[in-house]
mmCIF file with all atom_site columns, C-alpha atoms in Angstrom:
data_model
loop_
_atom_site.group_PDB
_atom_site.id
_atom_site.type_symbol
_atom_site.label_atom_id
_atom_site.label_alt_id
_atom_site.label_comp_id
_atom_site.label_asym_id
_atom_site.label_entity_id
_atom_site.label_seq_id
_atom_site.pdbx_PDB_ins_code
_atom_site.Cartn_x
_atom_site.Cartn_y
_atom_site.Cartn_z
_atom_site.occupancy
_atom_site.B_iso_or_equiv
_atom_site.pdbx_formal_charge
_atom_site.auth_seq_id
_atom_site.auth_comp_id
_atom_site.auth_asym_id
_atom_site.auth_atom_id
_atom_site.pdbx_PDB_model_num
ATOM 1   C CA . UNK H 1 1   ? 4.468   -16.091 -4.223  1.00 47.00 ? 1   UNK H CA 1
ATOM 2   C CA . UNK H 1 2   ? 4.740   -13.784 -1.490  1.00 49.00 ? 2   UNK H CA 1
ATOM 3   C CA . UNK H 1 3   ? 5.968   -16.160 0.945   1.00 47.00 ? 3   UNK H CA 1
ATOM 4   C CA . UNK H 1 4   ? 9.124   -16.467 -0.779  1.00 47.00 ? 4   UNK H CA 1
ATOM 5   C CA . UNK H 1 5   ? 10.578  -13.402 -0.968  1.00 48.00 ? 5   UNK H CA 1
ATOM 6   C CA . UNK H 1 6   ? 9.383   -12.271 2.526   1.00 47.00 ? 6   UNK H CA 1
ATOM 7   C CA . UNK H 1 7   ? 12.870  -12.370 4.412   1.00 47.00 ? 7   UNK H CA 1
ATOM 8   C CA . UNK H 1 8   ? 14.802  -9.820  1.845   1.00 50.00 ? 8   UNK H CA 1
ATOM 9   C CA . UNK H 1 9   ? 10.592  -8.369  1.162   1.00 52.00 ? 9   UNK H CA 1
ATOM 10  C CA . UNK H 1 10  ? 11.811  -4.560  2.729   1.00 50.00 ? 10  UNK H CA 1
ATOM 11  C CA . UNK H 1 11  ? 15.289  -4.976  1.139   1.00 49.00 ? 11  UNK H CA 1
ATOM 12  C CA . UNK H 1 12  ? 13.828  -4.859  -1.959  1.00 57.00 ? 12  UNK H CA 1
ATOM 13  C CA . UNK H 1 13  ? 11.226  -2.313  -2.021  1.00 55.00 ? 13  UNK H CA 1
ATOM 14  C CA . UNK H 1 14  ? 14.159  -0.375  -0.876  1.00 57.00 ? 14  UNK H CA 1
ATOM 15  C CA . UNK H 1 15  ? 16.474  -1.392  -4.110  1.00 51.00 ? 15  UNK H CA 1
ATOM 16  C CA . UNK H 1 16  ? 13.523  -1.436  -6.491  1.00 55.00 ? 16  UNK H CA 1
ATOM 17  C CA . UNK H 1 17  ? 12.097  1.990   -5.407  1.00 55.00 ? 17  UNK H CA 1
ATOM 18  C CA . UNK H 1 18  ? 15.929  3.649   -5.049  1.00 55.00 ? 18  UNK H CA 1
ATOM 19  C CA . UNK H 1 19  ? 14.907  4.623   -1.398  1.00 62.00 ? 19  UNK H CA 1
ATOM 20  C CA . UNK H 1 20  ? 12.057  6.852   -1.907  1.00 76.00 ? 20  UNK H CA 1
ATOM 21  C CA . UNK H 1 21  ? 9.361   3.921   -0.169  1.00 80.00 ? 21  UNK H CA 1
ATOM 22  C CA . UNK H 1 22  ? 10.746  5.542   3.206   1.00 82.00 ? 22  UNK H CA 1
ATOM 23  C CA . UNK H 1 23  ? 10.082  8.865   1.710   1.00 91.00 ? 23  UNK H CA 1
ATOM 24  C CA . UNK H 1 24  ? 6.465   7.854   0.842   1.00 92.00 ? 24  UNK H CA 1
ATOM 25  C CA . UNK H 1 25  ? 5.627   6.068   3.767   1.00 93.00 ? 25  UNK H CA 1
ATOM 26  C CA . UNK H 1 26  ? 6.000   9.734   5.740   1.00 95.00 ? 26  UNK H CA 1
ATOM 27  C CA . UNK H 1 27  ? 3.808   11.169  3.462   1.00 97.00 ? 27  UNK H CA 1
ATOM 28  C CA . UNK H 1 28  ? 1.230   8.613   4.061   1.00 97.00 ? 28  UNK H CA 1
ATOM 29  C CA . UNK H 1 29  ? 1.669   9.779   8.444   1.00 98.00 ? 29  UNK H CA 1
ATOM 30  C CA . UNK H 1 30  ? 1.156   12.757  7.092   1.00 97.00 ? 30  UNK H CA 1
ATOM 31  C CA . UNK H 1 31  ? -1.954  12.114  5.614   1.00 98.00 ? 31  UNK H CA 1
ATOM 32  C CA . UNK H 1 32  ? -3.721  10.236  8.050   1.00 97.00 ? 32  UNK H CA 1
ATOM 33  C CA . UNK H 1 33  ? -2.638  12.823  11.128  1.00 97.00 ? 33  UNK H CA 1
ATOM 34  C CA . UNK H 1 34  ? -2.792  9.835   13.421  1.00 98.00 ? 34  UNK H CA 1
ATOM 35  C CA . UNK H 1 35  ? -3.018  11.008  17.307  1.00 96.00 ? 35  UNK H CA 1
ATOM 36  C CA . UNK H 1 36  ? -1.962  9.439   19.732  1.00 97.00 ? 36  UNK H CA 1
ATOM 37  C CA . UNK H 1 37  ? -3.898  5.963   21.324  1.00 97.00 ? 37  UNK H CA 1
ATOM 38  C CA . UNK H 1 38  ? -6.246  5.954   18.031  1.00 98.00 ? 38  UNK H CA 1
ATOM 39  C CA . UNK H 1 39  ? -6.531  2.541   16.872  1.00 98.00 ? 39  UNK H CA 1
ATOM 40  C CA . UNK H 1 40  ? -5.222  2.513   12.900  1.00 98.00 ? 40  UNK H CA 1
ATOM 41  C CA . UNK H 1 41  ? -5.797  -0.404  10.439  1.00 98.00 ? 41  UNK H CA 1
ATOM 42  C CA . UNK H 1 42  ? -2.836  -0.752  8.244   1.00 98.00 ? 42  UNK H CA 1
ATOM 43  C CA . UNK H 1 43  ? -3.939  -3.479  5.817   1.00 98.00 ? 43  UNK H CA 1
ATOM 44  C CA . UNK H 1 44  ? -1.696  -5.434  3.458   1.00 96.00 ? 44  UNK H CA 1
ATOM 45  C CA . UNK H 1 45  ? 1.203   -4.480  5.696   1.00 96.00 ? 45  UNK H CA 1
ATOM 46  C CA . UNK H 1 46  ? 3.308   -6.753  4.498   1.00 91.00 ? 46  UNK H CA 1
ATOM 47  C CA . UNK H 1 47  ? 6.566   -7.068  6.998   1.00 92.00 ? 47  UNK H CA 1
ATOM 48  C CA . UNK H 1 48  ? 5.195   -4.190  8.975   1.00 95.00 ? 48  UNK H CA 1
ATOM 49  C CA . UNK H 1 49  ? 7.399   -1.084  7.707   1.00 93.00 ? 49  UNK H CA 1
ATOM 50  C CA . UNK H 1 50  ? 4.355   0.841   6.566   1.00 95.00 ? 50  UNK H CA 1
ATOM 51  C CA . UNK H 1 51  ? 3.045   0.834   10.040  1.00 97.00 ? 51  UNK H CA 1
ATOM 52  C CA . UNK H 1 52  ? 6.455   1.811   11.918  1.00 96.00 ? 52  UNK H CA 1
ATOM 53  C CA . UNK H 1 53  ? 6.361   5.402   11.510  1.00 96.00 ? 53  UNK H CA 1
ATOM 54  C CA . UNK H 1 54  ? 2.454   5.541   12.223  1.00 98.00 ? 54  UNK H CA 1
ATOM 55  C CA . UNK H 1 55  ? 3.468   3.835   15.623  1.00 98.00 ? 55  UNK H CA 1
ATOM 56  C CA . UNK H 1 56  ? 5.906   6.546   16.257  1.00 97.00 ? 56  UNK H CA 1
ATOM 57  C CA . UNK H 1 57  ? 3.293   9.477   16.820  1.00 98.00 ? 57  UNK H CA 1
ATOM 58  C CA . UNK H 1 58  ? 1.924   7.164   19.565  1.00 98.00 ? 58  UNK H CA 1
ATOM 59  C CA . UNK H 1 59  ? -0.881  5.887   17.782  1.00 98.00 ? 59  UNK H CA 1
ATOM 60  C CA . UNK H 1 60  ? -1.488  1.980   17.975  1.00 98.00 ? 60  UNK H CA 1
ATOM 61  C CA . UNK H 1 61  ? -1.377  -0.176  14.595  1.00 98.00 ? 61  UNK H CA 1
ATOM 62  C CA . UNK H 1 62  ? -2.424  -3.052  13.768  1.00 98.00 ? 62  UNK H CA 1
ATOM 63  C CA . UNK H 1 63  ? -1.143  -4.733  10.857  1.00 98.00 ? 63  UNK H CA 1
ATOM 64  C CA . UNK H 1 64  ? -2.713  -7.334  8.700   1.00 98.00 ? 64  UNK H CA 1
ATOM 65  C CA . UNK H 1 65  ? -1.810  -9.227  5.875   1.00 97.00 ? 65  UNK H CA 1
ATOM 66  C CA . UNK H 1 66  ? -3.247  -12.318 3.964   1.00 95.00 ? 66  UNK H CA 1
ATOM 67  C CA . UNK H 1 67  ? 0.107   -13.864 3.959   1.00 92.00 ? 67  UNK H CA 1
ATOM 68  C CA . UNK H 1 68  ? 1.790   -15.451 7.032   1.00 94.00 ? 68  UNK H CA 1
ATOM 69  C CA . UNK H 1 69  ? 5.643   -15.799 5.975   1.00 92.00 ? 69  UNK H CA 1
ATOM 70  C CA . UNK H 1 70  ? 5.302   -11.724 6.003   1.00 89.00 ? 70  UNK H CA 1
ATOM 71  C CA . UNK H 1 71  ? 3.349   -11.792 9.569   1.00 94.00 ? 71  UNK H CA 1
ATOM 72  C CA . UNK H 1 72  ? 6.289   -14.291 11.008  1.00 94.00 ? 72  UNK H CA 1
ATOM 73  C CA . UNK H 1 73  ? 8.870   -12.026 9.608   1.00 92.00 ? 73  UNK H CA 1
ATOM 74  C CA . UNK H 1 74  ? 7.294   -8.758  10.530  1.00 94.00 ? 74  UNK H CA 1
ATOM 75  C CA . UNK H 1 75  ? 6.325   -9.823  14.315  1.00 95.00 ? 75  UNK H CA 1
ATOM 76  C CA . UNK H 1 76  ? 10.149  -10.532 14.746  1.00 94.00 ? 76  UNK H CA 1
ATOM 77  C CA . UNK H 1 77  ? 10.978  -6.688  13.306  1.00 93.00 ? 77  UNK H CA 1
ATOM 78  C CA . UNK H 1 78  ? 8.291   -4.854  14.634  1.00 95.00 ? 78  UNK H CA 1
ATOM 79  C CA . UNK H 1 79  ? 7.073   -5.622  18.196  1.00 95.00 ? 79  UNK H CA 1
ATOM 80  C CA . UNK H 1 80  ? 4.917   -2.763  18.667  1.00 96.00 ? 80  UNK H CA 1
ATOM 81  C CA . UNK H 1 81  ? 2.925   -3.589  15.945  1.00 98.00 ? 81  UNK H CA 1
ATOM 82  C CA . UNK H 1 82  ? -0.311  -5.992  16.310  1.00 98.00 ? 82  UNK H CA 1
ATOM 83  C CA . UNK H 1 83  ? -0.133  -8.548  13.507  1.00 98.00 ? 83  UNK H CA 1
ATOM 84  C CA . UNK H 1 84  ? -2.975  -10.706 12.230  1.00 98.00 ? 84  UNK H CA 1
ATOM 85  C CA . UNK H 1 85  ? -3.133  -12.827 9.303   1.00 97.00 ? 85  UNK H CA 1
ATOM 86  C CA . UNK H 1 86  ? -6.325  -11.914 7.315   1.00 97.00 ? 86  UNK H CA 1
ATOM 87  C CA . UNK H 1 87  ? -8.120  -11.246 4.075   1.00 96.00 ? 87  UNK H CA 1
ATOM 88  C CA . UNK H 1 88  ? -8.882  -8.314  2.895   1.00 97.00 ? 88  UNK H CA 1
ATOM 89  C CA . UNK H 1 89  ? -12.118 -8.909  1.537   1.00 97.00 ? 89  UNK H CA 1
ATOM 90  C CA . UNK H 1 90  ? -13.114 -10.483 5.322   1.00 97.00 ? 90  UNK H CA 1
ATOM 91  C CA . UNK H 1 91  ? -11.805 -8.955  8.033   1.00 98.00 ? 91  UNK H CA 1
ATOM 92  C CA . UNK H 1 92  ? -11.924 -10.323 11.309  1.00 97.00 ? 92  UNK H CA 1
ATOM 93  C CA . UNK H 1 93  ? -13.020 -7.298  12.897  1.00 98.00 ? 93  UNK H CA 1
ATOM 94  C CA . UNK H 1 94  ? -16.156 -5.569  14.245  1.00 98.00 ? 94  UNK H CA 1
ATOM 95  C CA . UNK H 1 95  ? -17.886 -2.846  12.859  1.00 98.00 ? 95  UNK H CA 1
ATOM 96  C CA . UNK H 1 96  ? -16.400 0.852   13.438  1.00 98.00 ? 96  UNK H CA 1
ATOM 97  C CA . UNK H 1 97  ? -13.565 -0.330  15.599  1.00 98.00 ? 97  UNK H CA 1
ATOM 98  C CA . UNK H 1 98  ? -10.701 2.328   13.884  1.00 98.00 ? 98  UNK H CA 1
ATOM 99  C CA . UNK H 1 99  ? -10.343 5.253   13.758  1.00 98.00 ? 99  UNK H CA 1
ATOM 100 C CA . UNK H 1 100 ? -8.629  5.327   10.528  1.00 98.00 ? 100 UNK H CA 1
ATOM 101 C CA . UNK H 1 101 ? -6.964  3.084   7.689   1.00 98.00 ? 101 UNK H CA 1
ATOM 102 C CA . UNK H 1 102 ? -4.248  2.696   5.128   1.00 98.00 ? 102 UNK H CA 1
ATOM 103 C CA . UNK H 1 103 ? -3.194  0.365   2.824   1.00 98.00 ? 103 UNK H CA 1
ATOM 104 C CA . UNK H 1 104 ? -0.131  0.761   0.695   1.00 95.00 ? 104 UNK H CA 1
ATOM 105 C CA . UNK H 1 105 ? 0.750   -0.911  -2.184  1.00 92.00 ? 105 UNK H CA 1
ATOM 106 C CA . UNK H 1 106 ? -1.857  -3.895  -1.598  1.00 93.00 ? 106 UNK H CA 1
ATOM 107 C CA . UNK H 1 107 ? -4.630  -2.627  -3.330  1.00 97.00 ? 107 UNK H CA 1
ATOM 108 C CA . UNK H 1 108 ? -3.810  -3.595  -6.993  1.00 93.00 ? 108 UNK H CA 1
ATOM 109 C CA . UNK H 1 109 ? -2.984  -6.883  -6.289  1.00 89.00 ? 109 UNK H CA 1
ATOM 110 C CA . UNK H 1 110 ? -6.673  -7.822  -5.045  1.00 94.00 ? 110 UNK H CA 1
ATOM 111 C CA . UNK H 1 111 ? -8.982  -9.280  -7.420  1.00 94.00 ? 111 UNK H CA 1
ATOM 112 C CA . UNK H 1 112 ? -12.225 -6.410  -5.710  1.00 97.00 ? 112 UNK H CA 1
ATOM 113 C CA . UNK H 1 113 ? -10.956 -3.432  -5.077  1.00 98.00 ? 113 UNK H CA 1
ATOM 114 C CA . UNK H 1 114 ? -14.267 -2.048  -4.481  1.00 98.00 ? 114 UNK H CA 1
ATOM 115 C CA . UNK H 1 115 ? -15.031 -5.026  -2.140  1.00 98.00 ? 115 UNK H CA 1
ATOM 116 C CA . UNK H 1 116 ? -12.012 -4.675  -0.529  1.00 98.00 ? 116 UNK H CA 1
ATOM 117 C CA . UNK H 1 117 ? -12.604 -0.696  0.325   1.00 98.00 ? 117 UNK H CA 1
ATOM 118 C CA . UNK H 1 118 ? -16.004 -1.394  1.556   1.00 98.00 ? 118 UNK H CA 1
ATOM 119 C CA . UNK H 1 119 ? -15.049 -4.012  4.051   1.00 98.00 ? 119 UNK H CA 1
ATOM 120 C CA . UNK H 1 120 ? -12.472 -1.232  5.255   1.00 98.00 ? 120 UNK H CA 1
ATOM 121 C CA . UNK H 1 121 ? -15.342 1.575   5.532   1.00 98.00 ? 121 UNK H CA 1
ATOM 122 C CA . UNK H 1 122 ? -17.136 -1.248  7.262   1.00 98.00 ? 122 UNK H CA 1
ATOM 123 C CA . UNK H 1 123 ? -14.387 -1.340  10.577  1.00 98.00 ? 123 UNK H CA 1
ATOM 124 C CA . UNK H 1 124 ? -13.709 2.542   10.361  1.00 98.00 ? 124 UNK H CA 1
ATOM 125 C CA . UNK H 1 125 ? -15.726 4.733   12.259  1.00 98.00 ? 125 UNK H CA 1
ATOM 126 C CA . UNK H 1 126 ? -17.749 7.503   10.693  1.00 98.00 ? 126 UNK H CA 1
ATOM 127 C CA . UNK H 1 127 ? -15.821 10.740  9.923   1.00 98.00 ? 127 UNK H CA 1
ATOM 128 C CA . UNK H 1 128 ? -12.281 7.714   10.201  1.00 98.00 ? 128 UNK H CA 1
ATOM 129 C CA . UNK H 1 129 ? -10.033 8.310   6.672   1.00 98.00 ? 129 UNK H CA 1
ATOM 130 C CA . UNK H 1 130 ? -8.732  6.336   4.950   1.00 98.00 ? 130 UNK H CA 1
ATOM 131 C CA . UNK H 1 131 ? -5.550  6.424   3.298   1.00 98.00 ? 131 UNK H CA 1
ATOM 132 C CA . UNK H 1 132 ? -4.531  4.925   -0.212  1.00 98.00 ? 132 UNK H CA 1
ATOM 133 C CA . UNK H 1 133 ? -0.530  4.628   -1.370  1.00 97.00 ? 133 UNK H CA 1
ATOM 134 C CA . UNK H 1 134 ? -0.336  3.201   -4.313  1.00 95.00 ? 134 UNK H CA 1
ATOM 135 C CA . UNK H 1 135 ? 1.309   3.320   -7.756  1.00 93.00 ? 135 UNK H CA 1
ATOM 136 C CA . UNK H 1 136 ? -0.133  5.426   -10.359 1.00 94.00 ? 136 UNK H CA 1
ATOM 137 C CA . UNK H 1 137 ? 0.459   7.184   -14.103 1.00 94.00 ? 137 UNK H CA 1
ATOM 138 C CA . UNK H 1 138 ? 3.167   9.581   -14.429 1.00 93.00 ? 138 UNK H CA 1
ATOM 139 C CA . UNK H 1 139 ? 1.888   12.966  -15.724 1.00 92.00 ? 139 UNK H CA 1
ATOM 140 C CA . UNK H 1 140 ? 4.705   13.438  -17.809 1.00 91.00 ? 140 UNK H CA 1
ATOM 141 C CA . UNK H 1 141 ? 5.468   11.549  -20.857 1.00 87.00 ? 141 UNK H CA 1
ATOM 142 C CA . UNK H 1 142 ? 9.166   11.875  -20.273 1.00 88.00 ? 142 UNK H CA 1
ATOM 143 C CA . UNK H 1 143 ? 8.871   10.337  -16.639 1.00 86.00 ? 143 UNK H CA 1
ATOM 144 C CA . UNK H 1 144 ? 5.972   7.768   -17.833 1.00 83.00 ? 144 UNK H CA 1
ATOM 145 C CA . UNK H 1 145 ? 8.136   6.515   -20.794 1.00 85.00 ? 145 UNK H CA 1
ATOM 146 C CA . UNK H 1 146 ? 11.595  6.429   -18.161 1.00 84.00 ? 146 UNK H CA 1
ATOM 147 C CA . UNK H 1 147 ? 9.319   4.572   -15.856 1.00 77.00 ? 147 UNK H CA 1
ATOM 148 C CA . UNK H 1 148 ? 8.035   2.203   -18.212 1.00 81.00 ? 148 UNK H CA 1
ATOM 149 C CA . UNK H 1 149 ? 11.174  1.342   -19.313 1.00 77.00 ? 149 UNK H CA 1
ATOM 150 C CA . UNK H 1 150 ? 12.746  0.895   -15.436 1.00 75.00 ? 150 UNK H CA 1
ATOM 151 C CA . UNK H 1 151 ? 9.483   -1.251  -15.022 1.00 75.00 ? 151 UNK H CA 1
ATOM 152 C CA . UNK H 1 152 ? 10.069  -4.091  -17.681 1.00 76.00 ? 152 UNK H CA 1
ATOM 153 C CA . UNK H 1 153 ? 14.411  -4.094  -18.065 1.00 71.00 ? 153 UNK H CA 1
ATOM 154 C CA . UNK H 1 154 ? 15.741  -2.636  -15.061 1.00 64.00 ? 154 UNK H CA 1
ATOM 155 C CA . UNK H 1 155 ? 13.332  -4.060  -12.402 1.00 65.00 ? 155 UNK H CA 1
ATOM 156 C CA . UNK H 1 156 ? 13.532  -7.717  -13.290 1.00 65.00 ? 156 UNK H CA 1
ATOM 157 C CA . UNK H 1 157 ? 17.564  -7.945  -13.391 1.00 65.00 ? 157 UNK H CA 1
ATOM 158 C CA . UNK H 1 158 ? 17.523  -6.252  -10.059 1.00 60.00 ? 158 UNK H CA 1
ATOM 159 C CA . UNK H 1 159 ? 14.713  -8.865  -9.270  1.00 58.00 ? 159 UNK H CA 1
ATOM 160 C CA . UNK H 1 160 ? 17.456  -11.607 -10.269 1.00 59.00 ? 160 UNK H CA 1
ATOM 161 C CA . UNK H 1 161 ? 20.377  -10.079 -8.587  1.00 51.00 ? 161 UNK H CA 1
ATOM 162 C CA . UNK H 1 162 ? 18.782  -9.608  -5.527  1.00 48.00 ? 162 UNK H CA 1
ATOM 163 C CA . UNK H 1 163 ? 15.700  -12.229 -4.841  1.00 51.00 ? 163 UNK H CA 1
ATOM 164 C CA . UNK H 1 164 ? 15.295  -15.571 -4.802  1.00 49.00 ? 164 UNK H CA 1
ATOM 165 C CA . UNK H 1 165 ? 11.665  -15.144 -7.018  1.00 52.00 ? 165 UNK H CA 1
ATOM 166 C CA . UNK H 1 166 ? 12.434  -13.026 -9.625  1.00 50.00 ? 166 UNK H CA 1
ATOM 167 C CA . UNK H 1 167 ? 9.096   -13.910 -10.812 1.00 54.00 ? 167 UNK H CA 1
ATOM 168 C CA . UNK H 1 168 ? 7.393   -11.760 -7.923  1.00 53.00 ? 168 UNK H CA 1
ATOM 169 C CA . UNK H 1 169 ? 8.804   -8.957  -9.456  1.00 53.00 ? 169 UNK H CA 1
ATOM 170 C CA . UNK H 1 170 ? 7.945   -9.405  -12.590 1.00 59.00 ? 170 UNK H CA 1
ATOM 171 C CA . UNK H 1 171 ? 4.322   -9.709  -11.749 1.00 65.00 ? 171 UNK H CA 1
ATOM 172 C CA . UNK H 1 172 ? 4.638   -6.549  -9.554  1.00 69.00 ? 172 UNK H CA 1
ATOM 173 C CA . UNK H 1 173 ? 5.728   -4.635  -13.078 1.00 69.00 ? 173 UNK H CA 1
ATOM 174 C CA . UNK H 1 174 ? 2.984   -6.203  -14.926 1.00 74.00 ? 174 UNK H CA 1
ATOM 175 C CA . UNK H 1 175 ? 0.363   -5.199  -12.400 1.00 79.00 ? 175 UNK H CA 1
ATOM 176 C CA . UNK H 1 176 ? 1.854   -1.480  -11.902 1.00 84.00 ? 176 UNK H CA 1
ATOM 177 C CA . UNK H 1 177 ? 1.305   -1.093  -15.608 1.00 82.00 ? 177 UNK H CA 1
ATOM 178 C CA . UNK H 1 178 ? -2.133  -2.489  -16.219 1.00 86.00 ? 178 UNK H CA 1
ATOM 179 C CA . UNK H 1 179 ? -3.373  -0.711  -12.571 1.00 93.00 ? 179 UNK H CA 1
ATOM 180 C CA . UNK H 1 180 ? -5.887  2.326   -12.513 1.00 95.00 ? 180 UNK H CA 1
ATOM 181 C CA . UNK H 1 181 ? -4.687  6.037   -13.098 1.00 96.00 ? 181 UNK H CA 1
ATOM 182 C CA . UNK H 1 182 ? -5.396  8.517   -10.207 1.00 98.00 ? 182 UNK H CA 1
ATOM 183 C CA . UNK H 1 183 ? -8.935  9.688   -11.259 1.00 98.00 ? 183 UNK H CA 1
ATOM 184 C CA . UNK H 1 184 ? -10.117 5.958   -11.684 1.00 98.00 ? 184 UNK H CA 1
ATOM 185 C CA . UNK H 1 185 ? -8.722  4.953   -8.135  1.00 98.00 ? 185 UNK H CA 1
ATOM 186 C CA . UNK H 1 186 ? -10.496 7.862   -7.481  1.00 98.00 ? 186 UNK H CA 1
ATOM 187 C CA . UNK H 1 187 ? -14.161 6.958   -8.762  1.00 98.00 ? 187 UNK H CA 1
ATOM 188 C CA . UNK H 1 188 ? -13.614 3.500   -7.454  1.00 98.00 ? 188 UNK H CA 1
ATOM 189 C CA . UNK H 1 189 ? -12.956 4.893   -3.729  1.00 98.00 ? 189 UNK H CA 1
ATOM 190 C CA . UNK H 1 190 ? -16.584 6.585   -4.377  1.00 98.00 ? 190 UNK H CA 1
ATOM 191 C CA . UNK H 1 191 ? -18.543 3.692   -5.630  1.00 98.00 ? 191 UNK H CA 1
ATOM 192 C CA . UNK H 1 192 ? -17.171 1.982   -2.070  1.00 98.00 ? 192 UNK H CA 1
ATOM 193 C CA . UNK H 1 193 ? -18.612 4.653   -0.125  1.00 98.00 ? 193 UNK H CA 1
ATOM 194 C CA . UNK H 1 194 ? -15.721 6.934   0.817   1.00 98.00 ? 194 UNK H CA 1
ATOM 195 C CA . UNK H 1 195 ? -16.300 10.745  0.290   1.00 98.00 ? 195 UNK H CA 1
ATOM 196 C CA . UNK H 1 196 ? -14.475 13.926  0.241   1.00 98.00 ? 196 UNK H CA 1
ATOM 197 C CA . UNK H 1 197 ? -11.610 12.164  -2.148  1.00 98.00 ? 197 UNK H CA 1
ATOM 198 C CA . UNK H 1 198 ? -8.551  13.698  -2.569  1.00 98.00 ? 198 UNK H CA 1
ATOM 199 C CA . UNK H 1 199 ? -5.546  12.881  -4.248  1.00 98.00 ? 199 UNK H CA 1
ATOM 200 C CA . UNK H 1 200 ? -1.280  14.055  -4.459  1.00 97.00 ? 200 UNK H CA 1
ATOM 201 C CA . UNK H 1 201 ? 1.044   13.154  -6.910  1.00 97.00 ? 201 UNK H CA 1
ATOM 202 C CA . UNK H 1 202 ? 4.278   11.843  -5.570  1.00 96.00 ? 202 UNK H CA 1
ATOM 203 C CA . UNK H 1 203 ? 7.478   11.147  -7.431  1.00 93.00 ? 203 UNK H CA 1
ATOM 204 C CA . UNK H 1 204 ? 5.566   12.669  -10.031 1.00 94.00 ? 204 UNK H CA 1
ATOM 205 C CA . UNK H 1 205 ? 2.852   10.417  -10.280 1.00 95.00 ? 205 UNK H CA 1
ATOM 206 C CA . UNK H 1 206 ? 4.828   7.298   -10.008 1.00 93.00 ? 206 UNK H CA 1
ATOM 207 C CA . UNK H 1 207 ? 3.433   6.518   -6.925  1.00 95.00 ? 207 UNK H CA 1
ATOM 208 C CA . UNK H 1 208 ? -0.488  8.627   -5.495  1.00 97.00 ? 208 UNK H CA 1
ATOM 209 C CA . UNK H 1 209 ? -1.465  9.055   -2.261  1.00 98.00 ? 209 UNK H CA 1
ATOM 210 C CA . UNK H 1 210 ? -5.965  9.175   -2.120  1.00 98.00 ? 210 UNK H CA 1
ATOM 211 C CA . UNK H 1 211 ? -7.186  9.781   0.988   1.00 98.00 ? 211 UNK H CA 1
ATOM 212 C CA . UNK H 1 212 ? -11.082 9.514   1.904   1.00 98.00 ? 212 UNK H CA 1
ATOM 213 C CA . UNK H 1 213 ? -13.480 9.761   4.685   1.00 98.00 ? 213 UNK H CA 1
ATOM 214 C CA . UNK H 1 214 ? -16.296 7.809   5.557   1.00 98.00 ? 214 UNK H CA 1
ATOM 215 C CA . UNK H 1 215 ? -19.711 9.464   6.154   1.00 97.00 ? 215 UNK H CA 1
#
């Protein structure tokens, strides 16, 4: 499914999220407080634009992702970056190897989450973070209901307009609504093994950013 709409994948995050992805993707830098020459796992990196502004505070990504239309495209954009095709629940790395992770708007569409966040505390060093983006429950009922409704009509006409697999989109929609709220990404982050677990709202609550630490 992915494959498909890999080319125009960044054009329409852009479109879908009315710009504020960039705006998110600098909170997630902020979050991890990457220094420069650490070695940062950005997983389910799609065409690489989650990992560009890591790469700008000298720190050295690498970027995987289980599909390899969006490694091919993102290798072409983003030279700087190291990509690997991979799975999540598998990764083709050794044990402790980064110093810290992130994953942004991959971990919903995995069928373990919890599997998936252990294999990550598995190639992070102790005291490495790890940072979650993801989308999350509004906490107001007048954004939730706004959202909701942006989610199921505006979202797949965009979807048409703009893509060449509408149906993509319409899954993403679907899986935003069924997906965890904050405090249940939050206990599943725990069960993995990740302590200290924070959370912040952003967009109010459309999208969450949870960052943990491994012990």
């Amino acid at each position: 499914m992915f494959s498909d709409v890999a080319p125009r994948y960044d054009l329409m995050n852009d479109l879908s999220s009315l710009g504020q992805d960039r705006r998110w993707r600098h909170h997630v830098v902020d979050a991890l407080a990457p220094q420069e020459g650490e070695l940062i796992l950005d997983l389910a990196a799609g065409t690489g634009a989650s990992g560009a502004p890591i790469t700008r505070t000298g720190a050295k990504v690498i970027a995987v992702d289980l599909t390899e239309a969006m490694v091919r495209v993102g290798k072409g954009r983003h030279p700087n970056q190291v990509f690997v095709v991979g799975d999540g629940s598998h990764l083709p790395f050794s044990e402790g190897c980064f110093d810290a992770a992130t994953m942004s708007f991959g971990l919903r569409n995995v069928s373990n989450p919890e599997m998936v966040l252990r294999e990550i505390s598995r190639v992070v060093r102790p005291g490495g973070t790890l940072v979650i983006c993801e989308f999350s429950h509004p906490v107001s009922w007048v954004t939730r209901v706004t959202y909701q409704g942006w989610l199921k009509f505006a979202l797949p006409l965009m979807s048409k307009a703009a893509s060449s697999r509408a149906s993509a989109y319409n899954y993403l929609g679907d899986s935003i609504l069924d997906w965890h709220d904050q405090r249940g990404l939050a206990v599943i982050m725990e069960k993995a093994g990740w302590t200290g677990i924070q959370w912040r709202n952003l967009s109010g609550g459309i999208v969450a950013l949870h960052r943990g630490v491994k012990p």
